[in-house]
Coordinates of C-alpha atoms and ligand atoms in Angstrom, one line a residue:
M1125 CA 49.5 -63.1 120.5
N1126 CA 49.9 -64.2 116.4
Q1127 CA 51.3 -67.8 115.6
N1128 CA 52.6 -66.2 112.8
E1129 CA 55.2 -64.3 114.9
T1130 CA 58.8 -65.7 115.3
P1131 CA 60.3 -63.1 117.4
L1132 CA 63.3 -64.4 118.3
L1133 CA 64.3 -65.4 114.8
D1134 CA 63.6 -61.8 113.6
T1135 CA 65.5 -60.2 116.6
L1136 CA 68.6 -62.6 116.0
L1137 CA 68.5 -61.6 112.0
H1138 CA 67.9 -57.8 112.8
H1139 CA 71.1 -58.4 115.2
V1140 CA 72.9 -60.0 112.3
E1141 CA 72.2 -57.1 110.4
R1142 CA 72.8 -54.6 112.3
A1143 CA 76.5 -57.0 112.1
P1144 CA 78.2 -55.2 115.3
V1145 CA 82.0 -55.5 116.0
Q1146 CA 81.9 -58.7 118.8
F1147 CA 83.8 -58.8 121.4
H1148 CA 82.2 -61.6 122.9
I1149 CA 82.3 -65.5 122.8
P1150 CA 82.1 -67.5 120.9
G1151 CA 85.7 -66.9 119.3
H1152 CA 85.2 -68.1 115.9
K1153 CA 83.7 -64.9 115.2
H1154 CA 81.0 -65.6 112.3
G1155 CA 83.1 -68.4 111.4
R1156 CA 86.3 -66.3 110.6
G1157 CA 88.6 -68.2 113.4
M1158 CA 86.9 -71.6 112.5
D1159 CA 88.5 -74.6 110.5
Q1160 CA 87.8 -73.8 106.8
R1161 CA 86.2 -76.9 105.6
F1162 CA 83.4 -76.9 108.1
R1163 CA 82.9 -73.4 107.9
D1164 CA 82.9 -73.8 103.7
F1165 CA 80.2 -76.0 104.5
V1166 CA 78.1 -75.3 107.2
G1167 CA 77.8 -71.6 105.7
D1168 CA 78.5 -68.5 106.9
K1169 CA 75.0 -67.6 107.3
A1170 CA 74.1 -70.6 109.8
L1171 CA 77.3 -69.5 111.6
S1172 CA 76.3 -65.7 112.0
L1173 CA 73.8 -67.1 114.3
D1174 CA 75.9 -68.9 116.5
L1175 CA 75.4 -66.2 119.2
I1176 CA 75.0 -65.9 122.8
N1177 CA 73.1 -64.3 125.8
I1178 CA 74.1 -60.6 125.4
A1179 CA 71.1 -58.1 126.4
P1180 CA 69.5 -57.6 123.1
L1181 CA 69.1 -61.2 122.5
D1182 CA 67.6 -62.1 125.7
D1183 CA 68.8 -64.6 128.4
L1184 CA 67.0 -68.6 128.7
H1185 CA 67.6 -68.3 132.2
H1186 CA 65.9 -65.2 132.8
P1187 CA 64.0 -64.2 129.4
T1188 CA 62.2 -60.7 129.6
G1189 CA 62.3 -60.6 126.0
P1190 CA 62.1 -62.5 122.0
I1191 CA 62.9 -65.2 124.1
K1192 CA 60.0 -64.9 126.5
R1193 CA 57.6 -64.2 123.9
A1194 CA 58.6 -67.5 122.0
Q1195 CA 58.0 -69.7 124.8
E1196 CA 54.6 -67.6 125.2
L1197 CA 53.5 -68.6 121.7
A1198 CA 55.1 -72.0 122.1
A1199 CA 52.8 -72.3 125.3
L1200 CA 49.6 -71.1 123.6
A1201 CA 50.3 -73.6 120.4
F1202 CA 51.3 -76.6 122.8
G1203 CA 47.9 -76.0 125.1
A1204 CA 50.2 -75.3 128.3
D1205 CA 50.2 -72.8 130.8
Y1206 CA 53.9 -72.2 130.3
T1207 CA 56.6 -73.3 128.2
Y1208 CA 60.4 -74.0 128.8
F1209 CA 62.8 -74.6 126.0
S1210 CA 66.0 -76.7 126.5
V1211 CA 69.0 -76.5 124.4
Q1212 CA 69.6 -80.0 125.8
G1213 CA 67.5 -82.2 124.4
T1214 CA 64.3 -83.9 126.2
S1215 CA 66.6 -85.6 128.3
T1216 CA 67.2 -82.7 130.5
A1217 CA 63.5 -81.7 130.2
I1218 CA 62.7 -85.0 131.6
M1219 CA 65.3 -84.6 134.5
A1220 CA 64.0 -81.0 135.5
M1221 CA 60.1 -82.6 135.1
I1222 CA 61.0 -85.3 138.0
L1223 CA 63.9 -83.0 140.4
S1224 CA 61.3 -80.1 140.4
T1225 CA 58.6 -82.5 141.7
V1226 CA 60.1 -85.1 144.1
R1227 CA 62.2 -84.7 147.0
P1228 CA 64.6 -87.2 148.7
G1229 CA 62.8 -90.6 149.9
D1230 CA 59.6 -89.6 147.9
K1231 CA 58.2 -92.4 146.3
I1232 CA 57.3 -92.4 142.7
L1233 CA 55.5 -94.4 140.3
V1234 CA 57.3 -95.4 137.1
P1235 CA 56.7 -97.5 133.8
R1236 CA 60.1 -99.9 133.8
N1237 CA 60.5 -99.1 130.0
V1238 CA 61.5 -95.5 130.7
H1239 CA 64.5 -94.0 129.1
K1240 CA 67.8 -93.5 131.1
S1241 CA 67.0 -89.3 131.8
V1242 CA 64.1 -90.8 134.2
L1243 CA 66.4 -93.2 135.8
T1244 CA 69.1 -90.8 136.0
A1245 CA 67.0 -88.1 137.6
I1246 CA 66.0 -90.7 140.2
I1247 CA 69.4 -91.1 141.1
L1248 CA 69.8 -87.7 141.4
A1249 CA 66.9 -86.9 143.6
D1250 CA 67.3 -90.0 145.7
A1251 CA 63.8 -90.6 145.2
N1252 CA 62.0 -94.0 145.8
P1253 CA 61.0 -95.6 142.6
I1254 CA 57.7 -98.1 142.5
F1255 CA 58.5 -99.8 139.4
L1256 CA 55.6 -100.7 137.3
H1257 CA 54.8 -103.8 134.8
P1258 CA 54.3 -102.0 130.8
E1259 CA 51.9 -104.0 128.8
L1260 CA 54.2 -106.5 126.5
D1261 CA 53.4 -107.3 123.3
T1262 CA 54.9 -110.7 122.9
N1263 CA 54.4 -110.9 119.2
F1264 CA 56.4 -107.9 118.4
G1265 CA 58.8 -108.2 121.8
I1266 CA 58.1 -104.5 122.6
A1267 CA 56.4 -102.8 125.5
H1268 CA 53.6 -100.9 125.5
G1269 CA 52.2 -98.5 127.8
L1270 CA 50.7 -98.6 131.5
S1271 CA 47.1 -99.9 131.9
V1272 CA 44.6 -98.2 133.9
E1273 CA 43.9 -101.3 136.1
C1274 CA 47.6 -101.4 136.9
V1275 CA 48.1 -97.8 138.1
A1276 CA 45.1 -98.1 140.1
E1277 CA 46.3 -100.9 141.9
A1278 CA 49.3 -99.0 142.4
L1279 CA 48.0 -96.0 143.7
A1280 CA 45.8 -97.7 145.8
L1281 CA 48.7 -99.7 147.3
H1282 CA 50.6 -96.3 147.5
P1283 CA 48.6 -93.0 147.8
D1284 CA 51.6 -91.2 148.6
V1285 CA 53.2 -91.5 146.2
R1286 CA 54.7 -87.7 144.9
A1287 CA 54.1 -88.1 141.0
L1288 CA 53.2 -91.1 138.1
V1289 CA 55.7 -90.9 134.8
V1290 CA 54.0 -92.0 131.5
I1291 CA 55.5 -92.5 128.3
N1292 CA 53.1 -91.1 125.7
P1293 CA 53.3 -92.1 123.0
T1294 CA 55.9 -95.1 123.4
Y1295 CA 59.2 -94.8 120.5
F1296 CA 56.8 -97.7 118.7
G1297 CA 53.9 -95.0 118.6
I1298 CA 51.4 -96.7 121.1
S1299 CA 49.9 -94.5 123.6
A1300 CA 47.9 -95.5 126.7
D1301 CA 44.8 -94.1 127.8
L1302 CA 45.9 -90.7 128.9
T1303 CA 42.7 -89.1 130.1
R1304 CA 41.6 -92.0 132.4
L1305 CA 45.3 -92.1 133.8
V1306 CA 45.3 -88.7 134.7
D1307 CA 42.0 -88.4 136.0
L1308 CA 42.9 -91.8 138.2
A1309 CA 45.9 -89.6 139.4
H1310 CA 44.5 -86.6 139.9
S1311 CA 41.7 -88.4 142.2
Y1312 CA 44.3 -89.1 144.4
G1313 CA 46.1 -85.6 144.3
V1314 CA 49.2 -86.8 142.1
P1315 CA 50.5 -85.1 139.3
V1316 CA 51.2 -86.8 135.9
L1317 CA 54.5 -86.1 134.1
V1318 CA 54.8 -87.3 130.5
D1319 CA 57.5 -88.4 128.6
E1320 CA 56.7 -87.0 125.1
A1321 CA 59.7 -87.5 123.4
H1322 CA 58.2 -89.1 120.4
G1323 CA 55.0 -87.0 120.5
V1324 CA 55.6 -83.5 119.7
H1325 CA 53.4 -83.8 116.8
T1326 CA 50.3 -85.6 118.3
G1327 CA 48.2 -82.3 119.6
F1328 CA 48.0 -81.0 115.9
H1329 CA 46.3 -83.6 114.2
S1330 CA 43.1 -85.3 115.5
E1331 CA 43.9 -88.9 113.8
L1332 CA 46.8 -89.0 116.3
P1333 CA 46.9 -89.9 120.1
L1334 CA 45.9 -87.2 122.6
S1335 CA 49.0 -84.9 123.8
A1336 CA 49.6 -84.9 127.3
M1337 CA 48.5 -81.5 127.6
Q1338 CA 45.1 -82.2 125.8
A1339 CA 44.9 -85.3 128.0
G1340 CA 45.2 -82.9 131.1
A1341 CA 48.9 -83.8 132.3
D1342 CA 50.7 -81.5 134.6
M1343 CA 54.1 -81.8 132.7
A1344 CA 55.2 -83.1 129.3
A1345 CA 58.9 -83.2 127.9
T1346 CA 58.6 -83.0 124.4
S1347 CA 61.4 -83.6 122.0
V1348 CA 60.4 -81.1 119.2
H1349 CA 63.6 -81.8 117.3
K1350 CA 62.4 -85.8 117.1
L1351 CA 59.3 -85.2 114.9
G1352 CA 58.4 -81.3 115.1
G1353 CA 60.9 -79.7 112.4
S1354 CA 63.4 -77.9 115.1
M1355 CA 67.1 -79.2 115.2
T1356 CA 68.4 -82.1 117.0
G1357 CA 68.7 -81.1 121.1
S1358 CA 66.3 -78.7 121.0
S1359 CA 63.2 -79.5 123.3
V1360 CA 60.2 -77.9 125.3
L1361 CA 58.6 -78.7 128.8
N1362 CA 55.0 -77.9 128.5
V1363 CA 53.7 -77.2 132.2
R1364 CA 50.3 -76.7 133.3
E1365 CA 49.7 -74.7 136.3
G1366 CA 48.0 -76.0 139.6
M1367 CA 49.8 -79.0 141.0
I1368 CA 52.9 -77.6 139.7
D1369 CA 55.0 -74.5 140.7
P1370 CA 55.6 -73.2 137.4
R1371 CA 58.4 -70.8 138.9
H1372 CA 60.3 -73.6 141.1
V1373 CA 60.1 -75.8 137.1
Q1374 CA 61.9 -72.7 135.9
V1375 CA 64.6 -72.8 138.5
V1376 CA 65.4 -76.0 138.4
M1377 CA 65.3 -76.4 134.5
S1378 CA 68.0 -73.8 135.0
M1379 CA 70.2 -75.5 137.2
L1380 CA 70.6 -78.3 134.9
T1381 CA 70.8 -75.8 131.7
T1382 CA 74.2 -74.8 130.3
T1383 CA 75.0 -71.0 130.4
S1384 CA 76.1 -70.9 127.1
T1385 CA 72.5 -71.7 125.4
S1386 CA 72.9 -72.4 121.3
Y1387 CA 70.9 -69.6 119.9
L1388 CA 70.8 -71.6 116.6
L1389 CA 68.7 -74.5 118.5
L1390 CA 66.7 -71.7 120.3
A1391 CA 65.7 -70.2 117.1
S1392 CA 64.8 -73.6 115.3
L1393 CA 62.4 -74.0 118.2
D1394 CA 60.7 -70.6 117.6
V1395 CA 59.9 -71.3 113.6
A1396 CA 59.1 -75.2 114.4
R1397 CA 56.5 -73.8 116.9
K1398 CA 55.3 -71.2 114.3
E1399 CA 55.4 -74.2 111.3
L1400 CA 53.2 -76.9 113.6
A1401 CA 51.0 -74.1 114.6
E1402 CA 50.1 -72.8 111.3
H1403 CA 50.6 -75.7 109.4
G1404 CA 51.1 -78.6 111.5
H1405 CA 47.7 -80.7 110.3
E1406 CA 48.4 -80.6 106.6
H1407 CA 51.8 -81.4 107.4
I1408 CA 50.8 -84.5 109.5
S1409 CA 48.4 -85.5 106.7
Y1410 CA 50.8 -85.8 104.4
A1411 CA 53.0 -88.0 106.6
L1412 CA 50.1 -90.1 107.8
G1413 CA 49.2 -90.5 103.9
L1414 CA 52.8 -91.6 102.9
A1415 CA 52.9 -94.2 106.3
L1416 CA 49.8 -95.5 105.6
A1417 CA 50.2 -96.2 101.9
A1418 CA 53.6 -98.0 102.9
R1419 CA 52.1 -99.9 105.7
E1420 CA 49.8 -101.6 103.1
K1421 CA 52.4 -102.4 100.8
I1422 CA 54.5 -104.0 103.2
N1423 CA 51.8 -105.7 105.1
Q1424 CA 51.5 -107.5 101.8
I1425 CA 55.1 -108.4 101.6
P1426 CA 55.1 -112.4 103.0
G1427 CA 57.4 -112.5 105.9
L1428 CA 56.7 -108.8 107.4
T1429 CA 54.2 -107.7 109.6
C1430 CA 53.6 -103.7 110.4
L1431 CA 52.4 -102.6 114.2
D1432 CA 48.9 -101.3 113.7
E1433 CA 45.6 -101.2 115.1
T1434 CA 45.0 -104.8 116.0
C1435 CA 47.6 -104.4 119.0
L1436 CA 45.0 -101.9 120.3
D1437 CA 43.6 -104.0 122.6
S1438 CA 43.6 -102.6 126.5
S1439 CA 43.7 -99.4 128.3
A1440 CA 47.6 -100.1 128.1
A1441 CA 47.4 -99.8 124.2
F1442 CA 45.1 -97.4 123.5
A1443 CA 46.1 -95.4 120.6
L1444 CA 48.6 -95.5 117.7
D1445 CA 50.5 -93.1 115.6
P1446 CA 51.0 -94.5 112.4
T1447 CA 53.8 -92.4 111.6
K1448 CA 55.9 -94.6 113.2
L1449 CA 56.8 -97.9 111.4
T1450 CA 57.7 -100.6 113.1
V1451 CA 58.0 -103.5 111.3
S1452 CA 58.5 -107.3 112.3
V1453 CA 61.1 -108.8 110.5
K1454 CA 61.4 -111.9 112.6
D1455 CA 59.2 -114.1 110.5
L1456 CA 62.0 -113.8 107.8
G1457 CA 64.9 -115.8 110.5
L1458 CA 66.5 -112.4 110.6
T1459 CA 66.9 -110.0 113.8
G1460 CA 65.9 -106.3 113.3
Y1461 CA 69.2 -105.6 113.5
D1462 CA 70.3 -107.9 110.6
V1463 CA 67.8 -105.9 108.0
E1464 CA 69.3 -102.8 109.5
R1465 CA 72.3 -103.7 108.6
I1466 CA 71.2 -105.0 105.0
L1467 CA 69.3 -102.0 104.6
R1468 CA 72.6 -99.7 105.3
E1469 CA 75.2 -101.7 103.5
N1470 CA 72.9 -102.9 100.0
Y1471 CA 70.4 -100.0 100.1
N1472 CA 71.7 -96.8 101.6
I1473 CA 68.8 -96.8 103.9
E1474 CA 69.2 -95.9 107.2
V1475 CA 66.3 -96.8 110.0
E1476 CA 65.5 -95.4 113.1
L1477 CA 66.4 -98.2 115.3
S1478 CA 66.4 -101.9 115.1
D1479 CA 65.9 -104.8 118.1
L1480 CA 66.0 -108.4 118.2
Y1481 CA 62.7 -108.6 116.3
N1482 CA 61.8 -105.4 114.3
I1483 CA 62.8 -102.2 112.7
L1484 CA 61.9 -98.7 113.1
C1485 CA 61.2 -96.5 110.2
I1486 CA 60.2 -92.9 111.2
V1487 CA 57.8 -90.8 108.6
S1488 CA 57.4 -87.5 108.7
W1489 CA 56.4 -84.5 106.2
G1490 CA 60.1 -84.3 105.1
D1491 CA 59.8 -87.7 103.3
T1492 CA 58.6 -88.0 99.7
E1493 CA 56.7 -90.6 98.2
A1494 CA 60.1 -91.8 96.5
D1495 CA 61.4 -91.9 99.5
M1496 CA 58.7 -94.8 100.5
D1497 CA 59.2 -96.4 97.5
V1498 CA 62.6 -97.0 98.0
L1499 CA 62.4 -98.4 101.7
V1500 CA 59.2 -100.6 100.3
S1501 CA 61.1 -102.2 97.6
A1502 CA 64.1 -102.9 99.4
L1503 CA 62.4 -104.5 102.2
A1504 CA 60.7 -106.8 99.7
E1505 CA 63.9 -107.8 97.8
I1506 CA 65.2 -108.4 101.1
A1507 CA 62.0 -110.3 102.3
E1508 CA 62.0 -112.5 99.0
A1509 CA 65.9 -113.4 99.3
Y1510 CA 66.0 -114.7 102.7
R1511 CA 62.5 -116.1 102.7
D1512 CA 64.0 -118.1 100.2
R1513 CA 67.3 -118.6 102.4
H1514 CA 66.0 -119.5 105.5
G1515 CA 62.2 -120.6 104.5
R1516 CA 59.5 -119.0 107.0
R1517 CA 59.8 -119.8 110.5
E1518 CA 58.3 -118.7 113.7
V1519 CA 60.8 -117.4 116.4
T1520 CA 59.4 -117.3 120.2
V1521 CA 59.7 -113.6 121.0
K1522 CA 61.8 -113.0 124.6
L1523 CA 61.1 -110.2 126.7
P1524 CA 63.3 -109.7 129.9
A1525 CA 61.3 -110.2 133.2
M1526 CA 61.4 -107.0 135.4
P1527 CA 64.2 -107.2 137.8
E1528 CA 63.8 -107.2 141.5
L1529 CA 65.0 -103.5 143.3
T1530 CA 66.1 -103.8 146.5
M1531 CA 68.6 -101.3 147.4
S1532 CA 67.7 -97.6 145.9
P1533 CA 68.8 -96.8 142.7
R1534 CA 71.5 -93.9 144.6
S1535 CA 72.8 -95.7 147.0
A1536 CA 73.6 -98.4 144.9
F1537 CA 75.0 -96.0 142.4
Y1538 CA 77.6 -94.3 145.3
A1539 CA 77.9 -97.5 147.1
K1540 CA 81.6 -99.4 147.1
T1541 CA 81.4 -101.4 144.3
Q1542 CA 83.1 -104.6 142.7
V1543 CA 83.8 -105.2 138.8
V1544 CA 82.7 -108.9 138.0
P1545 CA 82.6 -111.2 135.1
L1546 CA 79.1 -111.0 133.9
H1547 CA 77.9 -114.5 134.7
A1548 CA 79.7 -114.1 138.2
A1549 CA 77.0 -111.1 138.9
I1550 CA 73.5 -113.3 139.3
G1551 CA 72.4 -112.8 142.3
R1552 CA 74.4 -109.4 142.8
I1553 CA 72.9 -105.6 142.9
M1554 CA 73.7 -103.6 140.1
A1555 CA 76.0 -100.4 140.7
E1556 CA 75.5 -99.4 136.8
M1557 CA 73.1 -99.5 133.9
V1558 CA 72.9 -101.9 131.0
M1559 CA 70.6 -100.6 128.1
V1560 CA 70.6 -100.8 124.4
Y1561 CA 70.5 -97.6 122.6
P1562 CA 68.4 -96.7 121.0
P1563 CA 66.1 -96.8 122.6
G1564 CA 67.8 -96.5 125.8
I1565 CA 65.9 -98.4 128.1
P1566 CA 67.6 -100.2 130.8
I1567 CA 67.9 -104.0 131.0
L1568 CA 69.6 -103.6 134.2
M1569 CA 69.7 -100.4 136.6
P1570 CA 71.5 -99.9 140.1
G1571 CA 69.6 -101.1 142.8
E1572 CA 68.6 -104.2 141.1
V1573 CA 69.2 -107.3 141.3
V1574 CA 71.2 -109.4 138.3
T1575 CA 69.5 -112.6 137.4
Q1576 CA 70.2 -115.2 134.9
V1577 CA 67.2 -113.8 132.5
S1578 CA 68.8 -110.4 132.3
I1579 CA 72.3 -111.8 131.1
D1580 CA 70.7 -114.1 128.4
Y1581 CA 69.0 -111.1 127.2
I1582 CA 72.2 -108.9 127.7
E1583 CA 73.6 -111.9 125.6
E1584 CA 71.5 -112.3 123.2
N1585 CA 71.7 -108.8 122.0
L1586 CA 75.2 -108.6 121.9
R1587 CA 75.1 -111.4 119.6
A1588 CA 72.8 -109.6 117.4
G1589 CA 75.5 -107.0 117.3
L1590 CA 72.6 -104.4 118.8
P1591 CA 74.5 -101.5 120.9
V1592 CA 74.5 -102.5 124.4
Q1593 CA 76.1 -99.7 126.8
G1594 CA 76.3 -98.6 130.3
P1595 CA 79.0 -100.3 131.7
D1596 CA 82.8 -99.0 132.0
D1597 CA 83.6 -102.0 130.0
P1598 CA 82.4 -101.5 126.5
E1599 CA 82.4 -105.0 125.7
I1600 CA 80.2 -105.8 129.0
R1601 CA 82.3 -108.9 129.9
Y1602 CA 82.3 -107.2 133.3
I1603 CA 80.0 -105.4 135.1
K1604 CA 80.0 -103.5 138.2
V1605 CA 78.3 -104.4 141.2
V1606 CA 77.8 -103.4 144.8
Q1607 CA 80.4 -104.7 147.1
D1608 CA 78.9 -107.8 149.4
G1609 CA 78.1 -106.3 152.9
C1610 CA 77.3 -102.6 151.7
Ligands
PLP2378 C1 61.6 -92.4 124.8 C2 62.2 -91.7 125.1 N1 62.1 -90.3 126.2 C3 63.6 -89.3 126.0 C4 64.5 -89.5 125.2 C5 65.2 -88.6 125.3 O1 65.1 -87.5 124.7 P1 66.4 -86.5 123.9 O2 67.3 -87.4 122.8 O3 65.5 -85.4 123.1 O4 66.9 -86.2 125.1 C6 64.4 -90.3 124.4 C7 65.2 -90.3 123.1 O5 65.4 -91.1 122.2 C8 63.3 -91.4 124.3 O6 63.7 -92.4 123.7

């Protein structure tokens, strides 16, 4: 197999060239039945690729032609035995990974700082999560990975768990010692399922943390769209055969996937895989060069600090992806959200996310030196302005404590519920999720007991203007708890 091939794109382009008279959906028929302004902007070429699973174009739900070949090429490029394409992001790939592995009542080891899709799958599967404490970085106010010691202790206590979930790397680019975690889990016969939403590029450069497949993990849900050059919403699920039955994974993936799969997204996965396989190393070297130069300059600005290798002091924080530029702004007396807003309003710069203490900028091979200069000089100006205004002051970083889970997430989600004012919820069992998105890590989830610490943390995020979401009440003045006696 040649990574230079793009079987799906070639098939689509050939089909468009043949220009068959189209009596199938989508009804916009190459854009002719569409709003003209949108059609003019997007362009007829893109709209002509908006096709559907007619026989010549293969079917993601039962691939036998170009989609099958494109997935096989992807498996080879990612070092997997099988790769399944997702047109519903990594969220669906994560759900397929969990729902194909655990059955109702099965125990699953999960770091508490997981994305909401992991917890959604746990609710749907009626699995029994054993939450593990990720290592906390009290300097930056973020959670890293799981230590080998923490997982070893959990496995010794629960040798009957059905799977271990690992985030590799985190949103902030920190990886745990994945090879050791995999070896440890496998010694108990436990498969390792990796949330690799932020790590599609890792397997293509030796200066980045190991990819899930390189470390021997059993499955990895990987956002190609985030950092691998495909279109938003396109991801892959990589599978290693052995402890996992790939055919069952494919069935579950199909159960969760729309029957109207976007061929634009599928084709973008085909070409992103080609680009990563053929030129990934040189692209990543370029992105690393940009990110490392920017880090050096930002670290020289008084009041700003980049998360760097100095945080790598354990098996939970074992390797760093420097293209994730996490900048701590707390010493300016500002929140990350303040800086995000100032960058937007005064400099026309949009960052990936902010939190109470940091901003996160994603650097890729789509960036230029000029882009990096704009960011660095904006940050220098902001630092100078606010240093003068507030003077430099140390801020104590607060992190939410891990809440106690006293009811299964599914039972709490389906229980009779009651809506109560936020402060009246202390001691009650949550029936919905509350999270800041991004990054989408729940502060509270169904089944957990509400504490004053969790409420303080929610209110601090709301005060800072951060996007707290989840509850039916968008202002989070009320939350849904399980009715007493349920
Ligand atoms: C750690 C993590 N996992 C999973 C996801 C979900 O990925 P997607 O947006 O591709 O569905 C995200 C999204 O931000 C994430 O940050």
